[in-house]
Coordinates of C-alpha atoms and ligand atoms in Angstrom, one line a residue:
M1 CA 140.2 99.6 -29.2
N2 CA 137.9 97.2 -30.9
D3 CA 134.1 97.6 -31.2
R4 CA 133.4 95.0 -28.6
I5 CA 135.0 96.9 -25.8
T6 CA 134.3 100.4 -26.9
A7 CA 130.6 100.0 -27.4
A8 CA 128.7 103.1 -26.7
P9 CA 127.8 103.7 -23.2
A10 CA 124.2 103.3 -22.2
P11 CA 122.2 106.4 -23.1
G12 CA 121.8 108.7 -20.2
T13 CA 124.7 107.2 -18.3
A14 CA 127.7 109.2 -17.2
A15 CA 129.8 107.4 -19.8
D16 CA 127.8 109.1 -22.5
P17 CA 129.4 112.5 -23.1
G18 CA 126.0 113.9 -23.9
A19 CA 124.7 112.9 -20.5
G20 CA 126.8 115.5 -18.9
S21 CA 129.2 113.3 -17.2
G22 CA 131.7 116.0 -17.3
A23 CA 135.1 116.4 -18.8
G24 CA 136.5 113.4 -16.8
G25 CA 134.2 110.9 -18.6
A26 CA 134.8 112.3 -22.1
T27 CA 138.6 112.4 -21.6
L28 CA 138.6 108.9 -20.3
Q29 CA 136.7 107.5 -23.3
Q30 CA 138.9 109.5 -25.7
A31 CA 141.9 107.9 -24.0
H32 CA 140.5 104.4 -24.6
V33 CA 140.0 105.1 -28.3
D34 CA 143.4 106.5 -28.7
S35 CA 145.2 103.9 -26.8
N36 CA 145.4 101.1 -29.3
F37 CA 148.4 99.6 -27.6
A38 CA 146.8 99.6 -24.2
D39 CA 143.7 98.0 -25.8
L40 CA 145.7 95.2 -27.2
T41 CA 147.5 94.7 -23.9
L42 CA 144.3 94.7 -21.8
G43 CA 142.6 92.4 -24.3
A44 CA 145.5 89.9 -23.9
I45 CA 145.7 89.6 -20.1
S46 CA 143.8 87.1 -18.1
D47 CA 142.8 89.4 -15.3
A48 CA 139.4 91.2 -15.6
V49 CA 139.8 95.0 -16.0
L50 CA 136.9 97.3 -15.3
I51 CA 137.2 101.0 -15.7
T52 CA 134.7 103.4 -14.3
D53 CA 134.2 107.1 -14.6
I54 CA 134.1 109.4 -11.6
H55 CA 130.6 108.3 -10.8
G56 CA 131.4 104.6 -10.7
L57 CA 129.7 103.9 -14.0
I58 CA 131.5 101.3 -16.1
T59 CA 133.2 102.8 -19.2
Y60 CA 135.4 99.9 -20.2
C61 CA 135.6 96.2 -19.7
N62 CA 138.3 93.9 -21.2
P63 CA 137.5 90.5 -22.7
A64 CA 138.5 88.7 -19.6
G65 CA 136.1 90.9 -17.6
C66 CA 133.3 90.2 -20.1
A67 CA 133.9 86.5 -19.8
L68 CA 133.9 86.5 -16.0
L69 CA 130.7 88.5 -15.9
D70 CA 129.3 86.4 -18.7
R71 CA 128.1 89.5 -20.6
G72 CA 128.9 91.3 -23.8
P73 CA 130.3 94.8 -23.5
G74 CA 126.9 96.3 -24.5
E75 CA 125.4 94.8 -21.4
I76 CA 128.2 96.1 -19.2
L77 CA 129.2 99.6 -20.2
G78 CA 127.3 102.3 -18.5
W79 CA 126.2 100.1 -15.5
P80 CA 127.0 101.2 -12.0
V81 CA 129.9 99.0 -11.1
T82 CA 128.4 98.3 -7.6
E83 CA 125.3 96.7 -9.3
L84 CA 127.1 94.6 -11.8
V85 CA 129.9 93.5 -9.5
M86 CA 128.3 92.9 -6.1
L87 CA 130.7 91.9 -3.4
M88 CA 130.2 89.7 -0.3
T89 CA 132.4 88.5 2.5
A90 CA 133.3 84.8 2.7
E91 CA 130.3 84.5 5.1
L92 CA 128.1 86.1 2.4
D93 CA 127.6 89.3 4.3
P94 CA 127.6 92.5 2.1
Q95 CA 131.1 93.7 1.5
P96 CA 131.9 97.4 1.0
H97 CA 132.8 98.0 -2.7
P98 CA 136.3 99.3 -3.4
V99 CA 135.4 101.6 -6.4
P100 CA 133.3 104.1 -4.4
A101 CA 136.1 104.0 -1.7
V102 CA 138.8 104.8 -4.3
L103 CA 136.7 107.5 -5.9
R104 CA 136.1 109.0 -2.5
T105 CA 139.7 108.8 -1.2
G106 CA 141.7 108.8 -4.3
R107 CA 143.8 106.1 -2.9
P108 CA 144.3 102.5 -4.2
T109 CA 142.8 99.7 -2.2
R110 CA 142.4 95.9 -2.1
L111 CA 139.5 93.6 -1.1
P112 CA 140.0 91.4 1.9
A113 CA 140.9 87.8 1.3
G114 CA 137.9 85.5 0.7
T115 CA 135.8 88.2 -1.0
I116 CA 133.0 86.7 -3.1
L117 CA 131.8 88.3 -6.3
V118 CA 128.0 87.8 -7.0
R119 CA 126.9 88.3 -10.5
P120 CA 123.4 89.7 -11.3
D121 CA 122.5 86.1 -12.5
G122 CA 123.4 84.9 -9.0
V123 CA 126.6 83.0 -9.9
E124 CA 129.3 83.5 -7.2
F125 CA 133.0 83.2 -7.3
A126 CA 135.9 84.1 -5.1
I127 CA 138.1 87.0 -6.4
E128 CA 141.2 88.9 -5.6
D129 CA 141.4 92.5 -6.7
S130 CA 143.2 95.7 -6.7
T131 CA 141.4 99.0 -7.4
S132 CA 143.2 102.2 -8.2
P133 CA 142.3 105.7 -9.0
I134 CA 142.9 107.1 -12.6
V135 CA 144.2 110.6 -12.6
D136 CA 145.2 112.9 -15.4
Q137 CA 148.5 114.8 -15.6
Q138 CA 147.0 117.6 -13.6
G139 CA 146.2 115.2 -10.9
T140 CA 142.4 115.3 -11.5
L141 CA 140.6 112.2 -10.6
L142 CA 139.0 110.7 -13.7
G143 CA 137.7 107.4 -12.5
A144 CA 138.8 104.1 -11.1
V145 CA 140.3 100.9 -12.5
M146 CA 139.4 97.6 -10.9
V147 CA 141.5 94.6 -11.8
F148 CA 140.4 91.2 -10.5
H149 CA 140.6 87.5 -11.2
D150 CA 138.7 84.4 -10.2
V151 CA 140.5 82.6 -7.3
T152 CA 137.7 80.0 -6.7
T153 CA 139.9 77.0 -7.5
T154 CA 142.9 78.3 -5.6
R155 CA 140.6 79.2 -2.7
Q156 CA 138.9 75.8 -2.7
T157 CA 142.3 74.1 -2.7
M158 CA 143.4 76.3 0.2
L159 CA 140.1 75.7 2.1
K160 CA 140.5 72.0 1.5
M161 CA 144.1 72.1 2.8
T162 CA 143.1 74.1 5.8
H163 CA 140.2 71.7 6.5
Q164 CA 142.5 68.7 6.3
A165 CA 145.0 70.3 8.6
T166 CA 142.3 71.1 11.2
H167 CA 140.1 68.0 10.9
D168 CA 140.3 64.3 11.7
F169 CA 140.4 62.3 8.4
L170 CA 138.3 59.5 9.8
T171 CA 135.4 61.3 11.4
D172 CA 135.8 64.7 9.9
L173 CA 135.5 66.2 13.4
P174 CA 137.8 69.1 14.4
N175 CA 141.2 67.7 15.4
R176 CA 143.3 68.7 18.4
A177 CA 144.8 71.8 16.7
L178 CA 141.4 73.2 15.9
L179 CA 140.1 72.4 19.4
D180 CA 143.0 74.2 20.9
S181 CA 142.4 77.3 18.9
R182 CA 138.6 77.2 19.5
L183 CA 139.3 76.7 23.2
A184 CA 141.6 79.7 23.3
H185 CA 138.9 81.8 21.6
E186 CA 136.1 80.6 23.8
L187 CA 138.2 81.0 27.0
D188 CA 138.8 84.6 26.0
L189 CA 135.1 85.2 25.5
A190 CA 134.2 83.3 28.7
A191 CA 136.7 85.4 30.7
R192 CA 135.3 88.7 29.3
H193 CA 131.6 87.8 29.6
A194 CA 131.8 85.6 32.7
A195 CA 130.2 82.8 30.7
G196 CA 130.4 79.1 31.5
L197 CA 132.8 76.6 29.8
A198 CA 133.3 72.9 30.3
V199 CA 135.7 70.4 28.7
L200 CA 134.6 66.8 28.5
Y201 CA 137.2 64.1 27.8
V202 CA 135.4 61.0 26.4
D203 CA 137.1 57.7 26.0
L204 CA 135.4 54.5 24.7
D205 CA 135.4 51.5 27.0
N206 CA 137.0 48.4 25.5
F207 CA 137.4 49.9 22.1
K208 CA 140.6 48.0 21.6
H209 CA 138.7 44.8 22.0
V210 CA 136.5 45.7 19.0
N211 CA 139.6 46.5 16.9
D212 CA 141.4 43.3 18.0
S213 CA 138.5 41.0 17.5
L214 CA 136.6 42.5 14.6
G215 CA 139.4 44.3 12.8
H216 CA 140.3 47.9 12.1
R217 CA 137.6 48.5 9.5
A218 CA 134.9 47.7 12.0
G219 CA 136.7 49.8 14.6
D220 CA 136.7 52.7 12.2
R221 CA 133.0 52.4 11.5
L222 CA 132.3 52.3 15.2
L223 CA 134.3 55.5 15.7
R224 CA 132.3 57.2 12.9
S225 CA 129.1 56.1 14.5
V226 CA 130.3 57.4 17.9
A227 CA 131.4 60.7 16.4
G228 CA 127.9 61.2 14.8
R229 CA 126.2 60.5 18.1
L230 CA 128.4 62.8 20.1
C231 CA 127.5 65.6 17.7
Q232 CA 123.8 64.9 18.3
C233 CA 124.3 65.3 22.0
V234 CA 125.5 68.9 21.9
R235 CA 124.5 72.2 20.3
K236 CA 126.0 73.3 17.0
S237 CA 127.9 76.0 18.7
D238 CA 129.8 73.4 20.9
T239 CA 132.9 71.6 19.6
V240 CA 133.2 67.9 19.3
S241 CA 136.8 67.0 18.4
R242 CA 138.7 63.7 18.0
F243 CA 142.0 63.5 19.7
G244 CA 143.0 60.3 18.0
G245 CA 142.3 56.6 18.8
D246 CA 139.0 56.3 20.8
E247 CA 139.4 59.7 22.5
F248 CA 137.1 62.6 21.9
V249 CA 137.2 66.0 23.6
L250 CA 134.1 68.2 23.7
L251 CA 134.1 71.9 24.4
L252 CA 130.8 73.2 25.8
T253 CA 129.9 76.8 26.2
T254 CA 127.0 77.7 28.4
E255 CA 125.3 80.8 29.7
G256 CA 124.2 79.2 33.0
N257 CA 126.0 76.8 35.3
A258 CA 128.6 75.0 33.3
A259 CA 128.8 72.0 35.7
H260 CA 125.1 71.4 35.5
A261 CA 125.2 71.5 31.8
A262 CA 128.2 69.3 31.6
A263 CA 126.6 66.7 33.9
A264 CA 123.5 66.7 31.8
I265 CA 125.4 66.3 28.5
A266 CA 127.7 63.6 30.0
G267 CA 124.6 61.6 31.1
K268 CA 123.1 62.0 27.6
I269 CA 126.3 60.8 26.0
L270 CA 126.5 57.7 28.1
T271 CA 122.9 56.8 27.3
T272 CA 123.3 57.6 23.6
L273 CA 126.5 55.7 23.1
A274 CA 125.2 52.7 24.9
E275 CA 122.6 52.1 22.2
P276 CA 123.9 49.4 19.8
H277 CA 125.9 50.6 16.8
Q278 CA 125.1 49.0 13.5
V279 CA 128.5 48.1 12.0
D280 CA 128.7 45.7 9.0
G281 CA 125.4 44.2 9.7
Q282 CA 126.0 43.5 13.3
A283 CA 125.1 45.4 16.5
L284 CA 128.2 46.5 18.4
H285 CA 128.0 47.6 22.0
T286 CA 130.3 50.2 23.5
G287 CA 130.3 52.2 26.6
A288 CA 132.3 55.3 27.4
S289 CA 133.9 57.0 30.4
I290 CA 134.0 60.8 30.7
G291 CA 136.2 63.2 32.6
I292 CA 135.0 66.8 33.1
S293 CA 136.8 70.0 33.9
I294 CA 135.1 73.4 34.4
F295 CA 136.4 76.9 33.7
P296 CA 137.7 78.7 35.7
D297 CA 137.7 76.4 38.8
D298 CA 139.7 73.7 37.2
G299 CA 142.0 75.9 35.1
I300 CA 142.0 79.1 33.1
E301 CA 144.1 77.8 30.3
G302 CA 143.0 75.3 27.6
E303 CA 145.9 72.9 28.2
T304 CA 145.2 72.7 31.9
L305 CA 141.5 72.2 31.4
V306 CA 142.1 69.3 28.9
R307 CA 144.8 67.8 31.2
N308 CA 142.5 67.9 34.2
A309 CA 139.5 66.5 32.3
D310 CA 141.9 63.6 31.2
T311 CA 142.9 63.1 34.9
A312 CA 139.2 62.9 35.8
L313 CA 138.6 60.5 32.9
Y314 CA 141.3 58.2 34.3
L315 CA 139.5 58.0 37.6
A316 CA 136.1 57.5 35.9
K317 CA 137.7 54.5 34.1
S318 CA 139.5 53.0 37.1
G319 CA 136.3 53.5 39.1
G320 CA 134.5 51.0 36.9
K321 CA 134.0 52.7 33.5
N322 CA 130.7 53.7 31.8
A323 CA 130.6 56.8 34.1
F324 CA 131.5 60.4 34.2
R325 CA 133.6 62.2 36.9
F326 CA 134.3 65.8 37.6
F327 CA 137.9 66.8 38.1
E328 CA 138.9 67.4 41.8
P329 CA 142.1 69.0 42.9
H330 CA 143.4 66.0 44.8
M331 CA 143.3 64.0 41.5
N332 CA 146.4 65.9 40.4
A333 CA 148.4 64.3 43.2
D334 CA 147.1 60.9 42.1
A335 CA 148.0 61.8 38.5
V336 CA 151.5 62.7 39.6
Q337 CA 151.8 59.4 41.4
R338 CA 150.4 57.6 38.4
Q339 CA 153.0 59.2 36.2
Q340 CA 155.7 58.2 38.7
L341 CA 154.4 54.6 38.7
Q342 CA 154.2 54.6 34.9
D343 CA 157.8 55.7 34.6
G344 CA 158.9 53.4 37.4
L345 CA 157.2 50.4 35.9
R346 CA 159.2 50.7 32.7
V347 CA 162.4 50.6 34.8
A348 CA 161.0 47.8 36.9
L349 CA 160.3 45.8 33.8
A350 CA 163.8 46.3 32.5
G351 CA 165.0 44.3 35.5
G352 CA 165.4 43.9 39.2
Q353 CA 162.4 45.3 41.0
L354 CA 159.7 42.8 40.1
A355 CA 159.2 39.4 41.9
L356 CA 156.7 36.6 41.9
H357 CA 155.2 35.2 45.1
Y358 CA 153.5 31.9 45.1
Q359 CA 150.3 31.1 47.0
P360 CA 149.6 27.4 47.6
K361 CA 146.3 25.6 46.7
F362 CA 145.2 22.5 48.4
D363 CA 143.0 19.5 47.7
L364 CA 140.2 19.9 50.3
R365 CA 139.6 16.1 50.6
S366 CA 143.2 14.9 50.9
G367 CA 144.9 18.1 52.1
R368 CA 147.6 17.6 49.5
L369 CA 149.2 20.6 47.7
T370 CA 147.7 20.8 44.2
G371 CA 149.5 23.8 42.8
S372 CA 150.3 27.4 43.3
E373 CA 149.2 30.8 42.0
A374 CA 152.0 33.2 41.0
L375 CA 151.2 36.7 42.1
V376 CA 153.5 39.6 40.9
R377 CA 155.1 41.9 43.5
W378 CA 156.8 45.3 42.9
H379 CA 159.0 47.0 45.3
H380 CA 159.4 50.6 44.2
P381 CA 162.6 52.1 45.4
Q382 CA 160.9 55.2 46.7
L383 CA 157.2 54.2 47.1
G384 CA 157.9 50.8 48.6
N385 CA 155.5 47.9 47.8
V386 CA 153.0 48.8 45.2
S387 CA 149.7 46.8 45.0
P388 CA 149.5 44.7 41.8
A389 CA 145.9 45.8 41.4
R390 CA 147.3 49.4 41.0
F391 CA 150.2 48.8 38.8
I392 CA 148.5 46.2 36.6
A393 CA 145.9 48.8 35.7
I394 CA 148.7 51.2 34.8
A395 CA 150.5 48.6 32.7
E396 CA 147.2 48.1 30.9
D397 CA 146.6 51.8 30.3
F398 CA 150.1 52.5 29.1
G399 CA 150.7 49.5 26.8
M400 CA 153.0 47.6 29.2
I401 CA 150.7 44.7 30.1
G402 CA 152.0 42.4 27.2
A403 CA 155.6 42.7 28.5
L404 CA 154.5 42.4 32.2
G405 CA 152.4 39.3 31.5
R406 CA 155.1 37.8 29.5
W407 CA 157.6 38.4 32.3
V408 CA 155.2 36.8 34.8
R409 CA 154.6 33.7 32.7
D410 CA 158.3 33.2 31.8
T411 CA 159.4 33.7 35.4
A412 CA 156.7 31.3 36.8
C413 CA 157.5 28.7 34.2
R414 CA 161.3 28.9 34.8
Q415 CA 160.7 28.6 38.5
M416 CA 158.6 25.5 38.0
V417 CA 161.4 24.0 35.9
A418 CA 164.0 24.9 38.5
W419 CA 161.9 23.3 41.2
E420 CA 161.5 20.2 39.1
Q421 CA 165.2 20.1 38.5
G422 CA 165.7 20.3 42.2
G423 CA 163.5 17.2 42.5
A424 CA 160.4 18.6 44.1
A425 CA 157.7 20.9 42.5
P426 CA 154.0 21.5 42.9
S427 CA 152.1 19.9 40.1
Q428 CA 151.0 23.2 38.6
V429 CA 151.6 26.9 38.6
A430 CA 148.8 29.3 37.7
V431 CA 149.3 32.8 36.3
N432 CA 146.8 35.6 35.9
V433 CA 146.1 36.8 32.4
S434 CA 144.6 40.3 32.1
A435 CA 141.9 41.1 29.5
Q436 CA 144.2 43.3 27.4
E437 CA 146.9 40.7 27.4
L438 CA 144.6 38.0 26.2
H439 CA 143.2 40.2 23.4
G440 CA 146.7 41.3 22.3
A441 CA 147.6 40.0 18.8
G442 CA 150.8 38.3 20.0
F443 CA 149.3 36.4 22.9
E444 CA 149.3 32.9 21.5
D445 CA 152.7 33.2 19.9
G446 CA 154.1 34.5 23.1
L447 CA 152.7 31.6 25.0
R448 CA 154.1 29.1 22.6
Q449 CA 157.5 30.8 23.0
T450 CA 157.3 30.6 26.8
L451 CA 156.5 26.9 26.7
Y452 CA 159.3 26.3 24.2
E453 CA 162.0 28.5 25.8
T454 CA 161.4 27.5 29.4
G455 CA 160.8 23.8 28.6
I456 CA 157.9 23.5 31.1
A457 CA 155.4 20.8 30.3
P458 CA 152.2 22.6 29.1
E459 CA 150.0 20.7 31.5
R460 CA 152.0 22.2 34.4
L461 CA 150.8 25.7 33.4
Q462 CA 147.4 27.1 34.1
L463 CA 146.0 30.5 33.0
E464 CA 143.5 32.3 35.2
I465 CA 141.2 34.6 33.3
T466 CA 138.6 36.7 35.2
E467 CA 135.0 36.0 34.6
G468 CA 134.2 39.5 33.5
V469 CA 136.7 39.2 30.6
L470 CA 135.3 35.8 29.5
L471 CA 131.7 37.2 29.6
R472 CA 132.6 39.8 26.9
E473 CA 134.2 37.2 24.7
T474 CA 133.3 36.9 21.0
D475 CA 133.4 33.6 19.2
A476 CA 136.8 34.5 17.9
A477 CA 138.2 35.0 21.4
L478 CA 136.6 31.7 22.6
A479 CA 138.3 30.0 19.7
K480 CA 141.6 31.5 20.8
L481 CA 141.1 30.0 24.3
R482 CA 140.3 26.6 22.8
R483 CA 143.6 26.8 20.8
V484 CA 145.4 27.6 24.1
R485 CA 143.8 24.6 25.7
D486 CA 144.9 22.5 22.7
M487 CA 148.5 23.4 23.5
G488 CA 147.9 21.5 26.7
V489 CA 147.7 24.5 29.0
S490 CA 144.7 24.4 31.4
L491 CA 142.3 27.4 31.9
A492 CA 140.6 28.6 35.0
I493 CA 137.8 31.1 35.3
D494 CA 138.9 33.5 38.0
D495 CA 136.7 35.6 40.4
F496 CA 133.7 33.5 39.4
G497 CA 130.3 35.0 40.5
T498 CA 131.3 38.6 40.0
G499 CA 130.4 38.7 36.3
Y500 CA 126.9 37.3 36.4
S501 CA 127.6 34.5 33.9
S502 CA 124.5 32.5 33.0
L503 CA 124.9 28.9 33.6
S504 CA 124.3 28.0 30.0
Y505 CA 127.1 30.4 29.1
L506 CA 129.4 28.7 31.5
R507 CA 128.9 25.5 29.5
R508 CA 130.3 27.2 26.4
L509 CA 133.5 28.4 28.1
P510 CA 136.5 26.2 27.5
V511 CA 137.7 26.2 31.1
D512 CA 138.8 23.3 33.4
I513 CA 138.5 25.1 36.7
I514 CA 136.1 27.5 38.3
K515 CA 137.6 29.7 41.1
I516 CA 134.8 31.0 43.3
D517 CA 135.4 34.7 44.1
Q518 CA 136.7 35.4 47.6
S519 CA 133.8 37.7 48.3
F520 CA 131.4 34.7 48.3
I521 CA 133.7 32.7 50.6
H522 CA 133.9 35.7 52.9
D523 CA 130.0 35.7 53.1
I524 CA 129.9 32.1 54.2
G525 CA 128.4 32.0 57.7
Q526 CA 127.8 35.7 57.6
D527 CA 124.5 35.6 55.8
Q528 CA 122.3 32.9 54.2
A529 CA 122.9 34.0 50.6
G530 CA 126.7 33.6 50.7
G531 CA 126.6 30.0 51.5
V532 CA 123.7 29.4 49.1
I533 CA 125.7 30.8 46.1
V534 CA 128.8 28.9 47.0
R535 CA 126.8 25.6 47.3
A536 CA 125.1 26.3 43.9
V537 CA 128.3 27.1 42.1
I538 CA 130.0 23.9 43.5
G539 CA 127.0 21.8 42.5
I540 CA 126.5 23.2 39.0
G541 CA 130.2 23.6 38.2
Q542 CA 131.0 20.0 39.2
S543 CA 128.0 18.7 37.2
L544 CA 129.5 20.4 34.2
G545 CA 132.7 18.5 34.8
R546 CA 134.7 21.5 36.1
R547 CA 137.0 21.4 39.2
I548 CA 136.0 24.0 41.8
V549 CA 138.5 26.1 43.8
A550 CA 137.5 28.3 46.6
E551 CA 139.5 31.6 46.8
G552 CA 140.2 33.6 49.9
V553 CA 139.6 31.0 52.5
E554 CA 140.4 32.7 55.8
D555 CA 139.0 30.6 58.6
S556 CA 138.1 27.1 59.7
S557 CA 134.3 27.6 59.5
Q558 CA 134.6 28.5 55.8
L559 CA 136.8 25.5 55.3
D560 CA 134.4 23.2 57.1
F561 CA 131.5 24.5 55.0
L562 CA 133.5 24.0 51.7
R563 CA 134.4 20.5 52.7
E564 CA 130.7 19.7 53.5
Q565 CA 129.8 20.9 50.0
D566 CA 132.5 18.7 48.6
C567 CA 134.5 21.6 47.1
D568 CA 137.6 20.4 45.3
E569 CA 140.3 22.9 46.3
G570 CA 140.9 25.8 48.5
Q571 CA 143.3 28.8 48.6
G572 CA 143.6 31.6 51.0
Y573 CA 145.2 33.1 54.1
W574 CA 143.9 30.2 56.2
F575 CA 146.5 28.0 54.4
S576 CA 149.0 30.7 53.5
A577 CA 149.5 34.0 51.9
A578 CA 151.6 34.2 48.7
L579 CA 155.3 33.5 49.6
P580 CA 158.6 34.3 48.0
P581 CA 159.9 31.2 46.0
K582 CA 162.5 30.1 48.5
E583 CA 160.0 30.2 51.4
F584 CA 157.3 28.5 49.3
A585 CA 159.8 25.7 48.4
S586 CA 161.0 25.1 51.9
R587 CA 157.4 25.0 53.2
Y588 CA 155.6 23.1 50.5
C589 CA 158.0 21.4 48.1
Q590 CA 159.8 19.2 50.7
G591 CA 158.8 15.7 50.1
L592 CA 157.1 16.4 46.8
A593 CA 158.5 14.1 44.2
V594 CA 158.4 15.4 40.6
Ligands
LIG1 N1 147.3 40.1 35.3 C1 147.9 39.8 36.5 N2 147.2 40.1 37.6 C2 147.8 39.9 38.8 C3 149.1 39.3 38.9 N3 149.4 39.3 40.2 C4 148.4 39.7 40.9 N4 147.4 40.1 40.0 C5 146.1 40.6 40.3 O1 146.2 41.8 41.1 C6 145.1 41.8 42.1 C7 145.6 41.9 43.5 O2 146.5 40.8 43.7 P1 147.2 40.5 45.1 O3 147.3 41.8 45.8 O4 148.3 39.7 44.8 O5 146.1 39.7 45.9 C8 145.9 38.3 45.6 C9 146.0 37.6 46.9 O6 147.2 38.0 47.6 C10 144.8 37.8 47.6 N5 144.4 36.8 48.5 C11 144.8 35.5 48.6 N6 144.3 34.9 49.6 C12 143.5 35.8 50.3 C13 142.7 35.7 51.4 O7 142.5 34.7 52.0 N7 142.0 36.9 51.7 C14 142.1 38.0 51.0 N8 141.5 39.1 51.4 N9 142.9 38.1 49.9 C15 143.6 37.0 49.6 O8 143.8 37.8 46.5 C16 144.4 38.1 45.3 C17 144.3 37.0 44.3 O9 143.3 37.4 43.4 P2 142.9 36.4 42.2 O10 144.0 36.6 41.2 O11 141.6 36.9 41.8 O12 142.9 35.0 42.7 C18 144.3 40.5 41.9 O13 143.2 40.8 41.0 C19 145.3 39.6 41.1 O14 144.7 38.8 40.2 C20 149.8 39.0 37.7 O15 150.9 38.5 37.6 N10 149.1 39.3 36.5

């Protein structure tokens, strides 16, 4: 062996034969000196090799070992291996050393994965090792040999890969896979210690609108901001995960009542998320809806708890958004029906089950028919007639609203053209456009296609857009509406009065018609305020050059009042409910010249 690795052991150490380390130490050192071939071999390999005597004092270190420990042999030999090579777990807790164990048992051993070696100068690196006993031909234990190498880079790569596989790339939150495994672990603990556990399913309200109107980069930034705020709302021991899109699932563990804790956190989340988010220099507003399930009442398995929280979320959303709801068992029946409707709607869209009915609108001064509103109807083969309010929400939630809206528009326009070709048609047909449909990227092109393919004159088509939708419009969306109007199609603001538009805002909206919401018409004659609002809307709307339509006219006193206020048009059961096309034509198109 060369001088570097056979330097004399520290005086007084067991490796010094004079120190009375016994025959084992002397024999071992002699073996080193004699073994030139072994010396060359050990000097050539990249693994660190440390040999100790029977007392665990280092008697040999190869060059790779010296390099890893950043010491010359003189600073290594004679040291207790447990002091020079301190070992920790991956969590930096003390790790039992393998050399004393081998010297005690005489059996080889390996360190657990993730073991960290801490040098006396404080430098740490991850190692993999194997430690074996050294025995002579008589079977006497002479010492131990520890072979190890630095796996920091490999470990970092592995940790990075594990992180990527278990975290969301955009927000760096745990992903669904990690949530599932944490949920399984926490459920196990909760079951054994009767602890509380809640799952909160959070979904942003109108996130798609941000993406569609401001672009995906802004959407991504908003999601990161939301992720940060969600983490601020919970303890470090809780899990905030992103399930994809704008859906986040939180796992809360509590010692007390889980429902109370979940309600408090849900309230905090709604308040925190409602604060404006600074994205690209502008303040973005977003709300959220939250569904909550509680262990064990709402499920004892992770999958069930998440599914039930999702069901409760759906009801929080359909109940008006920006709210939280706890899961209730009856919701499952609703969820089953929703699934049935969702599946059924796909079939219905493919053909046969959908129909349009037409409700007439009349000029209140002349009594003449001014047009009709097309309202979609669905006869489900098992469930019978399904309310459009219900299935339109489902179409919106499950990405079918574009196709449904397109079907309604195409069918209404074709019907108008058919009536025209028959020689008698109302002057206009109105179709409802849902928020999501309007915000969809293909809306304008789809509309152009409808006009082109059906051959309807654009001025014969009217789009009804609810006030709530228009209120949330950005400049880009308003520009979209102006382009629609430039095609020659007229626009009506539907359900006016329910969205609290300011009158100055009304002036900005590119609409031709204001339809007063039926709730205000219903209030006419019932209380003072109802009539006052209707009168104000008619006066101000007309002064802004808009035509006013009263929706939901049900009796003659309402009609008289509307006429007194010089309202332009009326629609409602007093005149007629929506009718199938044939009935509509035979009642209202006779005598109408195109
Ligand atoms: N995006 C689309 N939305 C649509 C379409 N078809 C309908 N809808 C929307 O669904 C909601 C419920 O519609 P519906 O059950 O058809 O009810 C409409 C009328 O039948 C009803 N109405 C009409 N007159 C009266 C009346 O005198 N009293 C009374 N209580 N109800 C009456 O009102 C509904 C019309 O609402 P509106 O559109 O706001 O004018 C409803 O929100 C529809 O908009 C569709 O094809 N696409």
